[in-house]
XYZ file of C-alpha atoms in Angstrom:
733
model
C -31.013 -26.787 26.675
C -29.434 -23.345 26.776
C -28.112 -21.620 23.669
C -24.571 -22.062 24.960
C -25.013 -25.818 25.438
C -26.574 -26.119 21.988
C -23.641 -24.280 20.415
C -21.105 -26.496 22.206
C -22.981 -29.613 21.097
C -23.113 -28.505 17.466
C -19.449 -27.546 17.579
C -18.455 -30.954 18.913
C -20.490 -32.708 16.226
C -18.844 -30.624 13.481
C -15.382 -31.401 14.820
C -16.187 -35.097 14.771
C -17.405 -34.778 11.195
C -14.142 -33.172 10.146
C -12.179 -35.845 11.970
C -14.039 -38.535 10.064
C -13.161 -36.820 6.791
C -9.475 -36.856 7.730
C -9.674 -40.528 8.715
C -11.200 -41.404 5.347
C -8.687 -39.337 3.396
C -5.586 -40.030 5.505
C -3.697 -41.450 2.546
C -4.177 -38.217 0.567
C -2.989 -36.129 3.526
C 0.091 -38.257 4.087
C 0.948 -38.368 0.370
C 0.776 -34.594 -0.061
C 2.693 -34.042 3.209
C 5.420 -36.479 2.109
C 5.795 -34.868 -1.308
C 6.039 -31.378 0.176
C 8.599 -32.459 2.764
C 10.679 -34.131 0.037
C 10.597 -30.983 -2.076
C 11.693 -28.925 0.951
C 14.686 -31.229 1.528
C 15.656 -31.035 -2.149
C 15.371 -27.255 -2.082
C 17.678 -27.060 0.943
C 20.293 -29.355 -0.599
C 20.348 -27.354 -3.842
C 20.699 -23.975 -2.106
C 24.110 -22.248 -2.073
C 25.174 -21.076 1.444
C 24.659 -17.347 1.915
C 26.389 -15.243 4.599
C 25.001 -12.079 6.101
C 26.763 -9.280 7.999
C 24.956 -6.412 9.669
C 25.691 -3.223 11.592
C 23.723 -0.417 13.247
C 23.938 3.393 13.119
C 22.433 5.984 15.431
C 21.071 9.185 13.858
C 21.200 12.443 15.839
C 20.061 15.859 14.651
C 22.986 18.331 15.081
C 22.936 22.116 15.016
C 24.051 22.201 11.390
C 20.942 20.339 10.377
C 18.740 22.937 12.044
C 20.383 25.675 9.991
C 19.463 24.019 6.731
C 15.891 25.251 6.972
C 17.255 28.787 6.555
C 19.695 28.003 3.794
C 17.437 25.751 1.720
C 16.732 22.035 1.404
C 19.503 19.481 1.863
C 19.779 15.712 1.867
C 21.439 15.612 5.280
C 18.455 17.005 7.140
C 16.919 13.928 8.728
C 13.738 15.646 9.890
C 10.586 14.327 8.243
C 8.734 16.704 5.961
C 5.323 15.445 7.077
C 4.005 13.812 10.213
C 3.396 10.562 8.352
C 6.942 10.121 7.011
C 9.792 8.379 8.805
C 13.067 10.378 8.453
C 15.033 7.120 8.551
C 13.322 6.079 5.316
C 14.932 9.075 3.612
C 18.359 8.123 4.912
C 17.783 4.527 3.799
C 17.263 5.754 0.244
C 20.521 7.736 0.433
C 22.309 4.588 1.602
C 20.922 2.754 -1.422
C 21.787 5.503 -3.917
C 23.964 4.695 -6.924
C 26.772 7.193 -6.084
C 27.262 5.641 -2.631
C 27.242 2.124 -4.117
C 29.773 3.088 -6.795
C 32.119 4.551 -4.153
C 31.949 1.302 -2.164
C 32.687 -0.798 -5.281
C 35.626 1.445 -6.143
C 37.086 1.344 -2.621
C 36.776 -2.427 -2.222
C 37.607 -3.188 -5.874
C 34.688 -5.608 -6.128
C 34.682 -7.594 -9.388
C 32.129 -9.869 -10.999
C 32.819 -13.316 -12.490
C 34.147 -11.782 -15.720
C 36.617 -9.569 -13.838
C 34.788 -6.298 -14.451
C 33.673 -3.929 -11.648
C 30.480 -5.126 -10.053
C 27.338 -3.280 -11.095
C 25.882 -0.935 -8.465
C 22.433 -2.433 -9.055
C 23.767 -5.927 -8.244
C 25.363 -4.667 -5.033
C 22.194 -2.846 -3.950
C 20.060 -5.937 -4.656
C 21.729 -7.745 -1.730
C 21.892 -4.671 0.525
C 19.162 -4.139 3.133
C 18.758 -0.815 4.969
C 15.887 -0.339 7.411
C 15.087 1.653 10.522
C 14.309 -0.068 13.807
C 10.747 0.854 14.785
C 10.435 3.280 17.702
C 14.125 4.294 17.636
C 16.562 6.508 15.714
C 18.709 3.467 14.928
C 19.160 2.114 11.415
C 20.287 -1.409 10.571
C 22.446 -2.067 7.496
C 22.971 -5.640 6.267
C 24.516 -7.294 3.195
C 24.192 -10.868 1.913
C 26.790 -12.671 -0.217
C 28.376 -16.133 -0.678
C 31.712 -14.468 0.283
C 31.720 -14.151 4.071
C 34.642 -11.658 4.128
C 32.984 -9.412 1.595
C 29.747 -9.081 3.592
C 31.384 -7.310 6.562
C 33.630 -5.187 4.298
C 30.678 -3.905 2.247
C 28.634 -2.973 5.322
C 31.475 -1.127 7.089
C 32.594 0.634 3.905
C 29.137 1.850 2.949
C 28.650 3.283 6.457
C 32.024 5.040 6.217
C 31.154 6.513 2.791
C 27.765 7.690 4.047
C 29.226 9.391 7.153
C 31.919 11.182 5.098
C 29.355 12.408 2.590
C 27.144 13.550 5.455
C 30.001 15.564 7.006
C 30.726 17.271 3.686
C 27.077 18.090 3.220
C 26.910 19.574 6.734
C 29.914 21.806 6.110
C 28.448 23.021 2.851
C 25.173 23.616 4.616
C 26.859 25.719 7.320
C 28.560 27.918 4.693
C 25.316 28.378 2.787
C 23.484 29.196 6.001
C 26.059 31.847 7.026
C 25.919 33.568 3.649
C 22.153 33.520 3.679
C 21.971 34.986 7.221
C 24.434 37.788 6.406
C 22.254 38.748 3.443
C 18.971 38.678 5.344
C 20.077 40.289 8.634
C 20.019 44.002 7.518
C 16.559 43.623 5.982
C 15.165 41.999 9.117
C 16.684 44.741 11.305
C 14.983 47.398 9.180
C 11.695 45.538 9.536
C 12.051 45.595 13.350
C 12.611 49.384 13.393
C 9.669 50.028 11.069
C 7.367 47.873 13.164
C 8.369 49.659 16.394
C 7.788 53.089 14.826
C 4.385 52.180 13.415
C 3.219 50.811 16.784
C 4.337 53.955 18.615
C 2.562 56.302 16.154
C -0.607 54.247 16.432
C -0.687 54.510 20.249
C -0.030 58.265 20.272
C -2.643 59.081 17.622
C -5.356 57.092 19.398
C -4.471 58.011 22.984
C -3.721 54.421 23.934
C -1.969 53.567 27.177
C -3.358 50.154 28.034
C -6.266 48.969 25.885
C -7.080 45.978 28.036
C -7.428 48.149 31.196
C -9.310 50.810 29.273
C -11.669 48.250 27.839
C -12.539 46.822 31.264
C -12.955 50.346 32.742
C -15.202 51.406 29.866
C -17.439 48.415 30.341
C -17.698 49.075 34.068
C -18.360 52.830 33.531
C -21.075 52.158 30.938
C -22.722 49.801 33.392
C -22.623 52.473 36.123
C -24.018 55.089 33.710
C -26.867 52.784 32.761
C -27.724 52.264 36.411
C -27.565 56.031 37.183
C -29.695 56.964 34.163
C -32.255 54.364 35.086
C -32.382 55.674 38.668
C -32.731 59.339 37.551
C -35.441 58.429 35.074
C -37.336 56.778 37.887
C -36.982 59.854 40.122
C -37.999 62.179 37.297
C -41.097 60.107 36.597
C -42.043 60.325 40.289
C -41.564 64.107 40.339
C -43.595 64.495 37.124
C -46.460 62.574 38.640
C -46.484 64.680 41.822
C -46.155 67.991 39.917
C -48.995 67.029 37.590
C -51.242 66.346 40.562
C -50.440 69.736 42.191
C -50.856 71.512 38.853
C -54.328 70.053 38.574
C -55.209 71.203 42.084
C -53.835 74.767 41.666
C -54.805 75.115 38.025
C -51.618 77.123 37.563
C -48.569 76.589 35.473
C -45.164 76.985 37.101
C -44.758 80.648 36.100
C -48.228 81.543 37.368
C -47.671 79.698 40.614
C -44.355 81.475 41.064
C -45.992 84.888 40.422
C -48.849 84.172 42.837
C -46.360 83.100 45.455
C -44.307 86.330 45.089
C -47.390 88.568 45.296
C -48.785 86.671 48.260
C -45.544 87.021 50.174
C -45.038 90.772 49.320
C -46.132 93.019 52.354
C -46.493 96.175 50.223
C -48.747 94.466 47.745
C -50.845 92.820 50.436
C -51.174 96.130 52.368
C -52.411 98.068 49.323
C -54.597 95.097 48.388
C -56.249 95.197 51.827
C -56.792 98.984 51.577
C -58.219 98.523 48.088
C -60.539 95.806 49.322
C -61.663 98.142 52.214
C -62.358 101.001 49.811
C -64.244 98.736 47.478
C -66.325 97.501 50.377
C -67.043 101.080 51.467
C -67.974 101.992 47.873
C -70.463 99.171 47.783
C -72.043 100.375 51.066
C -72.222 103.987 49.958
C -73.838 103.106 46.681
C -76.670 101.723 48.677
C -77.169 105.237 50.075
C -76.214 107.508 47.206
C -76.319 107.713 43.496
C -73.138 107.348 41.446
C -73.098 111.134 40.891
C -72.952 111.859 44.568
C -69.755 113.566 45.749
C -69.127 110.874 48.382
C -69.284 108.194 45.729
C -66.935 110.135 43.484
C -64.472 110.601 46.379
C -64.449 106.904 47.166
C -63.988 106.042 43.459
C -60.979 108.340 43.290
C -59.474 106.488 46.290
C -60.166 103.171 44.559
C -58.428 104.327 41.380
C -55.444 105.610 43.332
C -55.113 102.358 45.258
C -55.512 100.292 42.052
C -52.765 102.235 40.361
C -50.543 101.925 43.417
C -51.286 98.163 43.559
C -50.324 97.653 39.926
C -47.159 99.649 40.519
C -46.160 97.546 43.514
C -47.072 94.288 41.667
C -44.861 95.399 38.794
C -42.028 96.060 41.210
C -42.528 92.668 42.892
C -42.899 90.558 39.740
C -40.640 92.397 37.394
C -40.595 90.561 34.000
C -42.935 87.815 35.308
C -45.845 90.212 35.594
C -47.533 88.810 32.505
C -47.729 85.315 34.159
C -49.818 86.583 37.134
C -53.479 85.614 36.887
C -55.724 88.635 37.138
C -57.977 87.085 39.742
C -55.391 85.470 41.975
C -53.480 88.222 43.849
C -53.865 86.775 47.262
C -53.338 83.131 48.315
C -54.233 81.472 51.549
C -51.894 79.480 53.755
C -52.964 76.141 52.184
C -52.577 77.451 48.674
C -49.218 78.963 49.516
C -48.062 75.594 50.889
C -49.183 73.839 47.722
C -47.493 76.467 45.610
C -44.257 76.074 47.576
C -44.327 72.287 47.170
C -45.204 72.653 43.487
C -42.310 75.024 42.878
C -39.965 72.688 44.784
C -40.984 69.732 42.587
C -40.478 71.844 39.475
C -37.010 72.753 40.700
C -36.188 69.065 41.336
C -37.488 68.092 37.880
C -35.289 70.683 36.281
C -32.258 69.383 38.158
C -33.028 65.754 37.281
C -33.426 66.644 33.610
C -30.066 68.392 33.586
C -28.407 65.364 35.223
C -30.032 63.035 32.675
C -28.793 65.197 29.866
C -25.218 65.163 31.208
C -25.232 61.413 31.850
C -26.694 60.764 28.374
C -23.923 62.766 26.749
C -21.299 60.878 28.789
C -22.891 57.577 27.856
C -22.858 58.445 24.173
C -19.188 59.376 24.367
C -18.244 56.161 26.166
C -20.277 54.022 23.801
C -18.498 55.524 20.828
C -15.157 54.754 22.477
C -16.267 51.237 23.363
C -17.265 50.582 19.752
C -13.873 51.788 18.591
C -11.916 49.673 21.124
C -12.179 46.262 19.284
C -10.804 47.770 16.117
C -8.030 49.492 18.022
C -7.182 46.274 19.871
C -7.158 44.294 16.624
C -4.879 46.824 14.976
C -2.613 46.956 18.022
C -2.320 43.127 18.122
C -1.518 43.092 14.431
C 1.217 45.662 14.883
C 2.558 43.824 17.946
C 2.603 40.510 16.030
C 4.527 42.136 13.232
C 6.986 43.536 15.732
C 7.350 40.223 17.607
C 7.800 38.266 14.382
C 10.445 40.669 13.199
C 12.219 40.563 16.563
C 12.139 36.744 16.738
C 13.464 36.464 13.210
C 16.192 38.957 13.987
C 17.198 37.141 17.179
C 17.138 33.754 15.432
C 19.319 35.068 12.635
C 21.838 36.433 15.089
C 21.967 33.127 16.995
C 22.212 31.017 13.842
C 24.891 33.290 12.442
C 27.071 32.583 15.459
C 26.358 28.849 15.254
C 27.054 28.729 11.522
C 30.417 30.424 12.055
C 31.347 27.798 14.653
C 30.040 24.776 12.698
C 31.714 25.909 9.500
C 35.079 24.918 10.969
C 33.928 21.647 12.625
C 33.444 18.090 11.362
C 29.885 17.172 12.366
C 27.644 14.427 11.038
C 24.145 13.145 11.641
C 25.109 9.505 12.194
C 27.591 7.481 14.203
C 28.326 3.771 14.169
C 26.807 1.928 17.121
C 27.838 -1.592 16.178
C 30.182 -2.304 13.247
C 29.804 -5.383 11.070
C 31.844 -8.502 11.819
C 32.613 -11.425 9.536
C 29.820 -14.019 9.912
C 30.769 -17.554 10.956
C 27.635 -19.408 9.851
C 25.530 -19.227 6.710
C 22.465 -17.078 6.808
C 18.987 -18.513 6.373
C 16.899 -21.389 7.652
C 18.504 -24.683 8.653
C 17.720 -28.118 7.263
C 15.470 -28.803 10.245
C 13.558 -25.612 9.543
C 13.109 -26.607 5.899
C 11.870 -30.061 6.890
C 9.485 -28.742 9.553
C 8.235 -26.004 7.244
C 7.739 -28.451 4.385
C 5.961 -30.895 6.673
C 3.710 -28.178 8.123
C 2.903 -26.776 4.686
C 2.356 -30.296 3.345
C 0.083 -31.169 6.249
C -1.981 -28.047 5.684
C -2.072 -28.581 1.915
C -2.927 -32.258 2.442
C -5.802 -31.373 4.765
C -7.076 -28.857 2.229
C -6.780 -31.430 -0.547
C -8.557 -34.061 1.542
C -11.457 -31.710 2.268
C -11.591 -30.634 -1.384
C -11.756 -34.261 -2.537
C -14.371 -35.020 0.113
C -16.361 -31.969 -0.968
C -16.307 -33.142 -4.588
C -17.235 -36.680 -3.555
C -20.999 -37.142 -3.849
C -21.072 -40.376 -1.873
C -22.612 -40.550 1.590
C -20.014 -41.780 4.060
C -21.587 -41.329 7.510
C -24.874 -42.091 9.200
C -25.444 -38.439 9.894
C -25.021 -37.479 6.233
C -27.470 -40.162 5.185
C -30.025 -39.057 7.768
C -29.682 -35.423 6.698
C -30.226 -36.382 3.057
C -33.134 -38.756 3.650
C -34.648 -36.535 6.375
C -36.008 -39.669 8.088
C -35.223 -40.754 11.648
C -32.552 -43.394 12.241
C -34.292 -46.338 13.929
C -31.288 -48.656 14.075
C -27.572 -48.828 13.468
C -26.170 -52.262 12.609
C -22.413 -52.644 13.120
C -20.238 -54.111 10.412
C -19.402 -57.781 11.077
C -17.647 -60.588 9.341
C -19.951 -62.543 7.055
C -20.433 -66.288 7.470
C -19.462 -68.542 4.608
C -22.645 -70.359 3.702
C -21.766 -72.374 0.644
C -19.161 -72.550 -2.063
C -21.518 -71.282 -4.741
C -22.577 -68.143 -2.805
C -19.556 -67.166 -0.692
C -19.499 -63.520 -1.833
C -23.213 -62.896 -2.382
C -25.332 -64.438 0.345
C -25.887 -62.367 3.529
C -25.432 -64.030 6.913
C -27.812 -64.481 9.799
C -25.889 -62.891 12.618
C -28.458 -62.978 15.377
C -27.923 -66.133 17.382
C -27.625 -66.781 21.072
C -23.955 -67.655 20.652
C -23.263 -64.541 18.542
C -21.652 -61.397 20.084
C -23.886 -59.196 22.245
C -23.559 -56.009 20.101
C -25.405 -57.615 17.194
C -28.256 -58.774 19.394
C -28.561 -55.342 21.018
C -28.538 -53.572 17.661
C -31.483 -55.577 16.286
C -33.350 -55.467 19.595
C -32.996 -51.681 19.577
C -34.277 -51.645 15.973
C -37.434 -53.611 16.771
C -38.109 -51.379 19.814
C -37.721 -48.198 17.802
C -40.047 -49.588 15.119
C -42.833 -49.984 17.650
C -42.367 -46.431 18.917
C -42.348 -45.006 15.382
C -45.783 -46.453 14.541
C -48.344 -45.499 17.165
C -51.491 -45.145 15.011
C -52.318 -48.862 15.383
C -50.442 -52.105 16.149
C -47.634 -52.629 13.659
C -48.255 -55.787 11.636
C -46.636 -55.555 8.193
C -43.557 -53.721 6.969
C -41.646 -53.523 3.702
C -37.837 -53.621 3.922
C -36.012 -51.946 1.026
C -33.106 -49.655 0.110
C -32.255 -47.002 -2.459
C -29.847 -49.216 -4.408
C -28.873 -52.890 -4.333
C -26.274 -54.439 -2.028
C -27.040 -52.204 0.951
C -27.984 -55.258 3.060
C -31.796 -54.969 3.051
C -32.312 -58.766 2.820
C -29.875 -59.344 5.675
C -31.601 -56.723 7.845
C -35.020 -58.192 7.047
C -33.863 -61.721 7.965
C -32.149 -60.736 11.207
C -35.028 -58.458 12.253
C -37.476 -61.311 11.682
C -35.328 -63.700 13.697
C -35.005 -61.135 16.516
C -38.798 -60.706 16.713
C -39.298 -64.470 16.733
C -36.786 -64.927 19.540
C -38.772 -62.403 21.562
C -41.816 -64.727 21.312
C -43.606 -63.214 18.303
C -44.883 -65.324 15.401
C -43.136 -63.808 12.373
C -43.487 -64.406 8.623
C -40.771 -63.153 6.279
C -41.969 -62.825 2.675
C -39.385 -62.732 -0.118
C -41.011 -60.421 -2.706
C -37.805 -59.747 -4.655
C -38.862 -61.502 -7.865
C -35.854 -60.095 -9.723
C -33.076 -61.475 -7.554
C -34.440 -63.477 -4.596
C -32.061 -64.000 -1.643
C -34.042 -65.213 1.370
C -33.959 -68.918 0.350
C -30.147 -68.688 0.259
C -30.090 -66.986 3.683
C -32.221 -69.674 5.299
C -30.787 -72.474 3.165
C -34.155 -73.681 1.866
C -35.443 -74.678 -1.579
C -37.116 -72.210 -3.913
C -39.143 -74.539 -6.119
C -42.452 -73.095 -4.943
C -43.427 -69.938 -3.138
C -45.158 -66.565 -3.450
C -45.509 -66.565 -7.229
C -47.108 -70.011 -7.184
C -49.623 -68.951 -4.487
C -50.640 -65.787 -6.402
C -50.982 -67.822 -9.619
C -53.314 -70.232 -7.814
C -51.012 -73.195 -8.324
C -50.453 -73.787 -4.628
C -52.106 -73.146 -1.281
C -50.502 -70.545 1.011
C -50.078 -73.054 3.814
C -48.118 -75.378 1.543
C -45.802 -72.618 0.281
C -44.742 -71.345 3.740
C -41.612 -72.986 5.168
C -41.352 -73.312 8.916
C -37.737 -72.570 9.680
C -38.093 -72.217 13.442
C -41.051 -72.571 15.799
C -41.792 -68.826 15.691
C -40.282 -67.942 12.317
C -41.820 -68.872 8.941
C -40.440 -68.053 5.511
C -42.358 -67.556 2.239
C -39.796 -67.746 -0.610
C -40.344 -66.247 -4.059
C -40.900 -69.503 -5.862
C -40.744 -69.656 -9.619
C -39.614 -66.302 -11.038
C -42.385 -64.992 -13.329
C -41.730 -63.243 -16.682
C -43.612 -60.115 -15.479
C -43.128 -59.704 -11.702
C -44.922 -56.331 -11.544
C -48.156 -57.872 -12.835
C -48.134 -60.339 -9.947
C -47.255 -57.701 -7.324
C -50.067 -55.394 -8.499
C -52.659 -58.182 -8.436
C -55.447 -58.279 -5.862
C -54.218 -61.697 -4.710
C -51.157 -60.090 -3.079
C -53.328 -57.780 -0.984
C -55.622 -60.662 -0.028
C -52.628 -62.831 0.850
C -51.229 -60.170 3.212
C -54.620 -59.648 4.862
C -54.899 -63.398 5.367
C -51.439 -63.583 6.922
C -52.159 -60.666 9.275
C -54.805 -62.811 10.961
C -52.237 -65.503 11.805
C -48.889 -63.789 12.309
C -47.821 -61.077 14.736
C -45.410 -59.534 12.236
C -45.008 -59.837 8.475
C -41.714 -58.614 6.983
C -41.617 -58.212 3.184
C -38.186 -58.231 1.483
C -38.375 -56.176 -1.740
C -35.972 -54.979 -4.480
C -34.231 -51.573 -4.401
C -36.374 -48.464 -4.936
C -34.524 -47.033 -7.926
C -35.134 -48.586 -11.332
C -38.183 -50.657 -10.308
C -41.735 -50.061 -9.133
C -42.040 -53.320 -7.178
C -41.233 -51.816 -3.780
C -43.561 -48.836 -4.189
C -46.382 -51.183 -5.183
C -45.929 -53.426 -2.144
C -45.273 -50.499 0.173
C -48.856 -49.275 -0.202
C -50.131 -52.720 0.851
C -48.155 -52.748 4.139
C -48.129 -50.461 7.159
C -44.971 -48.749 5.935
C -41.410 -48.927 4.634
C -38.164 -49.521 6.500
C -35.268 -48.171 4.405
C -31.824 -49.758 4.756
C -28.885 -47.458 4.099
C -25.211 -48.413 3.998
C -22.782 -45.457 3.930
C -20.260 -45.746 1.137
C -22.670 -47.530 -1.249
C -25.112 -44.656 -1.794
C -24.519 -41.102 -2.864
C -26.441 -37.877 -2.693
C -27.990 -38.299 -6.147
C -29.375 -41.788 -5.468
C -30.810 -40.710 -2.115
C -32.478 -37.648 -3.693
C -33.927 -39.814 -6.474
C -35.244 -42.359 -3.955
C -36.805 -39.566 -1.860
C -38.568 -38.157 -4.906
C -40.077 -41.537 -5.758
C -41.190 -42.097 -2.168
C -42.731 -38.624 -2.022
C -44.509 -38.988 -5.365
C -46.014 -42.338 -4.353
C -46.903 -40.994 -0.883
C -45.315 -43.880 0.950
C -45.404 -44.259 4.725
C -41.763 -44.487 5.856
C -40.931 -45.651 9.387
C -37.301 -44.562 9.212
C -33.770 -45.636 8.348
C -31.578 -48.570 9.312
C -27.878 -47.785 8.966
C -26.210 -51.048 8.023
C -22.559 -52.126 7.930
C -21.322 -49.314 10.202
C -17.703 -49.565 11.270
C -17.460 -48.984 15.002
C -14.022 -47.389 14.870
C -15.065 -44.807 12.253
C -18.275 -43.508 13.844
C -19.354 -41.767 16.981
C -20.048 -43.812 20.109
C -23.544 -42.333 20.312
C -24.778 -45.011 17.850
C -23.591 -47.966 19.921
C -24.322 -49.118 23.415
C -21.303 -51.281 24.026
C -17.574 -51.005 24.457
C -15.829 -50.379 21.149
C -12.617 -52.092 22.170
C -14.579 -55.268 22.875
C -16.319 -55.009 19.535
C -13.039 -54.510 17.691
C -11.528 -57.499 19.449
C -14.515 -59.587 18.514
C -14.271 -58.299 14.958
C -11.043 -60.261 14.577
C -12.722 -63.523 15.454
C -14.226 -65.864 12.825
C -17.824 -66.780 13.541
C -18.896 -70.404 13.411
C -21.122 -71.477 10.549
C -24.861 -71.679 11.162
C -26.647 -74.980 11.051
C -28.736 -75.655 7.962
C -32.397 -74.716 8.085
C -35.082 -77.359 7.911
C -38.292 -77.306 5.961
């Protein structure tokens, strides 16, 4: 079963339970409903007829109302002060004000019963003013026993309100004009001052268009960053190349420049060659002559002259850079000259790159300073522009409102106009007699249902099979329908149960007891069911009748059955079977009589063991070992032994016998037991650890319970319920 199916099933069961409650308490429901309906009719008959007239107004904001914000607060401004307020609510309060009410009373000359002018509070008590949701329309209504007065009051109060509103608007226009004329010169001066301050600010800061300048500055700074990065890269490359050449030449830039000049000077190189020739000759001659030889002295004089001439020409060639010339590097080869030329070129490039970096850095610094100042300048400019715009807007608004105020001052304008005037009502206002009756009946029905459920909730009695099963917590093995009892004898017409199971009896009774015996077999599967004790929580629940009919049903199915009447307090079985009770169970246990002699054969398959003489102490007999031996002896002969015992509560007889049989079958009749008796019976059964087969619901009315308990047509059963059953033939010994 799905969760949805389970929910539907439980819901249907609960609805049926509630329906049963209403069926049981229908008299309460109908009584309360009748009383409420009667009170509603009386209330209608005692009510004086009341008439109601109503009209509608449309509210429109005019130009005068918009001027009131400049001139100060006024009652005629229908604009809400907050987003949560409804402006019509404000106007409704003005409608209901005492001055307006007094004007209406004075105009219409309304008098009370004593002839005095009607109180404004009394008039307002019957006046209703409310706005129609989602519109600018207000509805005004008045209730009174005088039908003519209702329309007059509504129309007059609208007229008074509109006239007051027009006067307020005129006064507002005058106040607005005077206020504007006072404020206009000051606002004009504020506009001029704001324009002047903005102009001075732009001139002092060199501002033309800050937004364009800001975007250009950002773009220029980005370009400068890119250029500086590129130059730094080129400079690093030149530095690396120059350092490598410097290491190869072992000259600084000034020395390399000096060497290059000397190497490229023809005069210096010519004298240098001559000097080198003379020095070579001097070296050769010294191999021939001593240093004092005239030839050596002559050559030395030539060397000195050439050296002096060389220094002179080097000085002319180098000028101020003479100090940077290495002493041993006056002549460079072609390779060295090429390296020197490349070295000097790199040095020249480095110098140029450094100058460019310096210029770009200075420009970047200048632009960054301007960029940092731009946000402040923009903020100040916006502030000055806002001041100027605010002053201009205020000035323009004042000029426009001044013109409007001058026009409105001479006009009759109001915020409201009548959409639908009030007419004299023809019929009384309020619910009709039918409405009162229906309302009273509906309220009475609801109150009656609530009362019925409250009474049922307070009632502790168990009224349905389901309630009894839930309280006992035992399975229901059989449901016996209620049936008319047979009149057995004049002395026991109201006390003796009837044997309903006969071949000529209605089918539902037979099926009910056949279903009971089948369910008993299925409930006891440990071993073959032989003995059972039939009892109930309290007396008069029909346990003796169920025991007798169950025994007869089993016998008709071919089983040999013995029914033992163990109710030594109030025996019933001998009345049911119409036999004598002179001797029976008590006599057998006392040893006064043999078991075979005490048993009465009522039918071929059904034997009865009556109580016999009622002993002074029944519990002593029931607790004796002879009872247990008697049952064991009977089990050898009979297929089933059914023991009829007293009720559980108040006595220990049933609990004593229950332990001697296979288990207990509890008879329950809704309406005779309550929750307390069931709980008490359950406690006793639990304490004595009794084996309980289940419940038999007895005396169930077919029309008041669910069809799930019966396997036949209810209409047939109800029809048969009207019939009188024939009396049973007397039993024989």
